[in-house]
């Protein structure tokens, strides 16, 4: 069965601290996509990254970085030098299938609070 | 990714009335769109897959007679919450499967 687990319900950090959000997934497919989305209080989902199952290269985008490890079925997200504007709920999601156009399975989300 | 417009952003309605939510794909012809629901402080759960020109596919536990989905064109899908009740109050968000997924801005429905 497909499942996405975000064990951290809520994390609070002080501004400029680094923070890692964990995501563990389960799937029987060999082809799948993993995503991270940010949901600020306004509610919209902001796309952060998409990674396919064949690409285990880690990625860095500014203060954001992602560590994909198939051996542990994890796709963790790190924010370096966190800022107050990073405060939001972050969702990890899994989409199975070759094109990644199947339905999403979302994790339960991690609420990040960055304190000034 | 695609540009998705969802309307309205928020709506308050009286119990027993129906509410229609529109999801438009502005720059991509979508044969499929997805509707999700998110209760406060919870995750997003897929409600149904909207199929252009045919019936929607509903997830287990979602009442198709209550949540009517119409996908009459390649750029528009609508979700109608019929005979809404307070327990239907939620955040509804649509998505278009393009470049991964692209989501609408969501509709916050409050039934009083």
Coordinates of C-alpha atoms in Angstrom, one line a residue:
Chain A
X1 CA 0.0 0.0 0.0
X2 CA 1.1 3.5 -0.6
X3 CA 1.8 5.7 2.4
X4 CA 3.6 8.8 3.3
X5 CA 4.7 9.4 6.8
X6 CA 5.7 12.8 8.3
X7 CA 6.4 11.9 11.9
X8 CA 7.0 15.5 13.0
X9 CA 3.7 17.1 13.6
X10 CA 5.1 20.5 14.6
X11 CA 8.6 21.9 14.8
X12 CA 9.7 25.3 16.3
X13 CA 13.0 26.8 15.6
X14 CA 14.6 30.1 16.2
X15 CA 15.4 32.2 13.1
X16 CA 18.7 31.3 11.4
X17 CA 18.6 27.8 12.7
X18 CA 18.7 24.9 10.2
X19 CA 15.8 22.5 10.3
X20 CA 15.1 19.2 8.6
X21 CA 11.7 17.9 7.9
X22 CA 11.4 14.2 7.6
X23 CA 9.4 12.2 5.0
X24 CA 9.2 8.4 4.7
X25 CA 7.2 6.8 2.0
X26 CA 6.0 3.3 1.1
X27 CA 5.2 2.1 -2.4
X28 CA 5.4 -1.1 -4.3
X29 CA 5.9 0.8 -7.6
X30 CA 9.4 1.1 -9.0
X31 CA 8.4 4.3 -10.8
X32 CA 7.0 7.1 -8.7
X33 CA 7.4 10.8 -8.0
X34 CA 8.0 12.5 -4.7
X35 CA 7.0 16.1 -4.0
X36 CA 7.3 18.7 -1.3
X37 CA 4.7 21.5 -1.0
X38 CA 4.5 24.5 1.3
X39 CA 1.1 25.6 2.6
X40 CA 1.2 29.1 4.2
X41 CA -1.7 30.3 6.3
X42 CA -3.6 31.5 3.2
X43 CA -4.0 27.9 2.2
X44 CA -2.6 27.6 -1.3
X45 CA -0.1 24.9 -2.0
X46 CA 3.3 26.1 -3.2
X47 CA 5.2 23.6 -5.2
X48 CA 8.8 23.2 -3.9
X49 CA 10.2 20.2 -5.7
X50 CA 9.5 17.1 -7.7
X51 CA 11.8 14.1 -7.7
X52 CA 11.4 10.9 -9.7
X53 CA 12.4 7.5 -8.4
X54 CA 15.3 7.1 -10.7
X55 CA 17.0 10.3 -9.7
X56 CA 18.6 10.0 -6.3
X57 CA 20.7 13.1 -6.7
X58 CA 20.3 15.5 -3.9
X59 CA 19.2 18.9 -4.8
X60 CA 19.9 22.4 -3.5
X61 CA 17.8 25.4 -4.3
X62 CA 18.9 28.5 -2.3
X63 CA 18.3 27.8 1.4
X64 CA 16.4 24.6 0.6
X65 CA 17.9 21.2 0.0
X66 CA 16.5 17.7 -0.3
X67 CA 18.0 14.4 0.4
X68 CA 16.5 11.4 -1.4
X69 CA 17.5 8.0 -0.2
X70 CA 15.7 5.0 -1.8
X71 CA 17.5 2.6 0.6
X72 CA 15.6 4.1 3.5
X73 CA 12.6 5.3 1.5
X74 CA 13.1 8.8 2.7
X75 CA 12.9 12.2 1.1
X76 CA 14.0 14.7 3.7
X77 CA 13.8 18.5 3.3
X78 CA 16.3 20.8 5.0
X79 CA 15.9 24.6 5.3
X80 CA 19.2 26.3 6.1
X81 CA 19.2 29.6 8.0
X82 CA 15.5 29.5 8.5
X83 CA 13.5 32.7 8.3
X84 CA 10.1 33.7 9.8
X85 CA 8.6 33.6 6.3
X86 CA 9.4 29.9 6.2
X87 CA 6.7 29.4 8.8
X88 CA 4.0 27.2 7.2
X89 CA 2.8 23.6 6.9
X90 CA 5.0 21.5 4.7
X91 CA 3.6 18.4 3.0
X92 CA 5.5 15.6 1.4
X93 CA 3.6 13.7 -1.3
X94 CA 3.9 10.6 -3.4
X95 CA 2.5 10.1 -6.9
X96 CA 2.8 6.7 -8.5
X97 CA 3.1 5.9 -12.2
X98 CA 5.4 6.7 -15.0
X99 CA 4.3 10.2 -15.7
X100 CA 3.4 11.1 -12.2
X101 CA -0.1 12.0 -13.2
X102 CA -1.8 9.7 -10.9
X103 CA -3.4 10.8 -7.7
X104 CA -1.3 12.2 -4.9
X105 CA -0.9 10.6 -1.5
X106 CA -0.1 13.3 1.0
X107 CA 1.7 13.0 4.3
X108 CA 0.0 14.5 7.3
X109 CA 2.2 17.6 7.1
X110 CA 4.7 19.2 9.4
X111 CA 3.9 22.6 10.9
X112 CA 7.1 24.7 11.0
X113 CA 7.2 27.7 13.3
X114 CA 10.2 30.0 12.9
X115 CA 10.5 32.4 15.8
X116 CA 12.2 35.7 15.4
Chain B
X1 CA 3.3 23.8 -14.6
X2 CA -0.2 24.8 -15.6
X3 CA -1.9 27.9 -14.3
X4 CA -5.0 26.9 -12.3
X5 CA -7.7 29.3 -11.3
X6 CA -10.1 28.3 -8.5
X7 CA -13.2 30.3 -7.6
X8 CA -14.5 31.3 -5.2
X9 CA -11.7 31.7 -2.7
X10 CA -14.1 31.4 0.2
X11 CA -17.8 31.0 0.6
X12 CA -20.2 31.0 3.5
X13 CA -23.5 29.3 3.0
X14 CA -26.5 28.3 4.9
X15 CA -27.1 24.7 5.8
X16 CA -29.2 23.0 3.2
X17 CA -28.1 25.1 0.3
X18 CA -25.7 24.1 -2.6
X19 CA -22.4 25.6 -3.4
X20 CA -20.5 25.4 -6.7
X21 CA -16.8 25.6 -6.9
X22 CA -15.0 26.2 -10.2
X23 CA -11.6 25.0 -11.2
X24 CA -10.2 26.4 -14.5
X25 CA -7.0 25.3 -16.2
X26 CA -6.0 28.5 -18.0
X27 CA -3.2 27.4 -20.2
X28 CA -3.5 23.6 -20.4
X29 CA -6.2 21.4 -21.7
X30 CA -6.9 19.0 -18.9
X31 CA -8.7 15.7 -19.6
X32 CA -8.3 15.0 -15.9
X33 CA -8.5 17.2 -12.8
X34 CA -8.4 16.2 -9.2
X35 CA -10.4 17.5 -6.2
X36 CA -9.0 17.3 -2.7
X37 CA -10.5 18.2 0.6
X38 CA -8.6 19.4 3.7
X39 CA -10.2 19.6 7.1
X40 CA -8.6 22.0 9.6
X41 CA -5.1 21.1 10.6
X42 CA -5.3 17.9 8.6
X43 CA -3.8 16.6 5.4
X44 CA -5.2 16.7 2.0
X45 CA -7.3 13.8 0.9
X46 CA -8.3 13.0 -2.7
X47 CA -12.0 13.1 -3.1
X48 CA -12.5 12.4 -6.8
X49 CA -10.9 12.4 -10.2
X50 CA -12.8 14.6 -12.7
X51 CA -12.8 13.2 -16.2
X52 CA -13.6 15.4 -19.2
X53 CA -16.8 14.2 -20.9
X54 CA -17.4 11.3 -18.6
X55 CA -18.3 10.5 -15.1
X56 CA -16.0 11.4 -12.2
X57 CA -14.3 8.7 -10.3
X58 CA -14.9 9.0 -6.5
X59 CA -12.6 7.8 -3.7
X60 CA -14.0 5.3 -1.2
X61 CA -16.2 7.0 1.3
X62 CA -17.0 10.1 -0.8
X63 CA -20.7 10.5 -1.5
X64 CA -21.0 11.1 -5.2
X65 CA -24.6 12.4 -4.8
X66 CA -23.4 15.0 -2.4
X67 CA -20.3 16.1 -4.2
X68 CA -21.3 16.5 -7.8
X69 CA -18.5 16.9 -10.3
X70 CA -18.9 18.1 -13.8
X71 CA -16.0 18.3 -16.3
X72 CA -17.7 19.7 -19.3
X73 CA -14.7 21.1 -21.1
X74 CA -11.0 20.6 -21.2
X75 CA -10.5 23.7 -19.1
X76 CA -13.3 23.6 -16.5
X77 CA -14.2 21.3 -13.8
X78 CA -16.8 22.1 -11.2
X79 CA -17.5 20.7 -7.8
X80 CA -21.0 21.2 -6.3
X81 CA -21.6 20.5 -2.7
X82 CA -25.3 19.8 -2.5
X83 CA -27.4 20.3 0.6
X84 CA -24.4 21.4 2.5
X85 CA -24.1 20.8 6.2
X86 CA -21.7 22.2 8.8
X87 CA -19.6 19.0 8.6
X88 CA -18.9 19.8 4.9
X89 CA -17.1 22.9 6.1
X90 CA -13.6 22.4 4.7
X91 CA -10.9 23.6 2.4
X92 CA -11.4 22.3 -1.2
X93 CA -8.6 22.4 -3.7
X94 CA -8.4 21.3 -7.2
X95 CA -5.3 20.3 -9.2
X96 CA -4.3 19.7 -12.8
X97 CA -1.8 17.0 -13.6
X98 CA 0.8 19.0 -15.4
X99 CA 4.4 19.2 -14.7
X100 CA 3.8 17.2 -11.6
X101 CA 0.7 18.7 -10.2
X102 CA -0.5 22.3 -10.2
X103 CA -3.0 23.3 -7.6
X104 CA -5.7 25.9 -7.5
X105 CA -5.6 28.4 -4.7
X106 CA -8.4 26.5 -2.9
X107 CA -11.8 27.3 -1.6
X108 CA -12.6 27.7 2.0
X109 CA -16.2 26.6 2.6
X110 CA -18.0 27.4 5.8
X111 CA -21.5 26.1 6.3
X112 CA -23.6 27.8 9.0

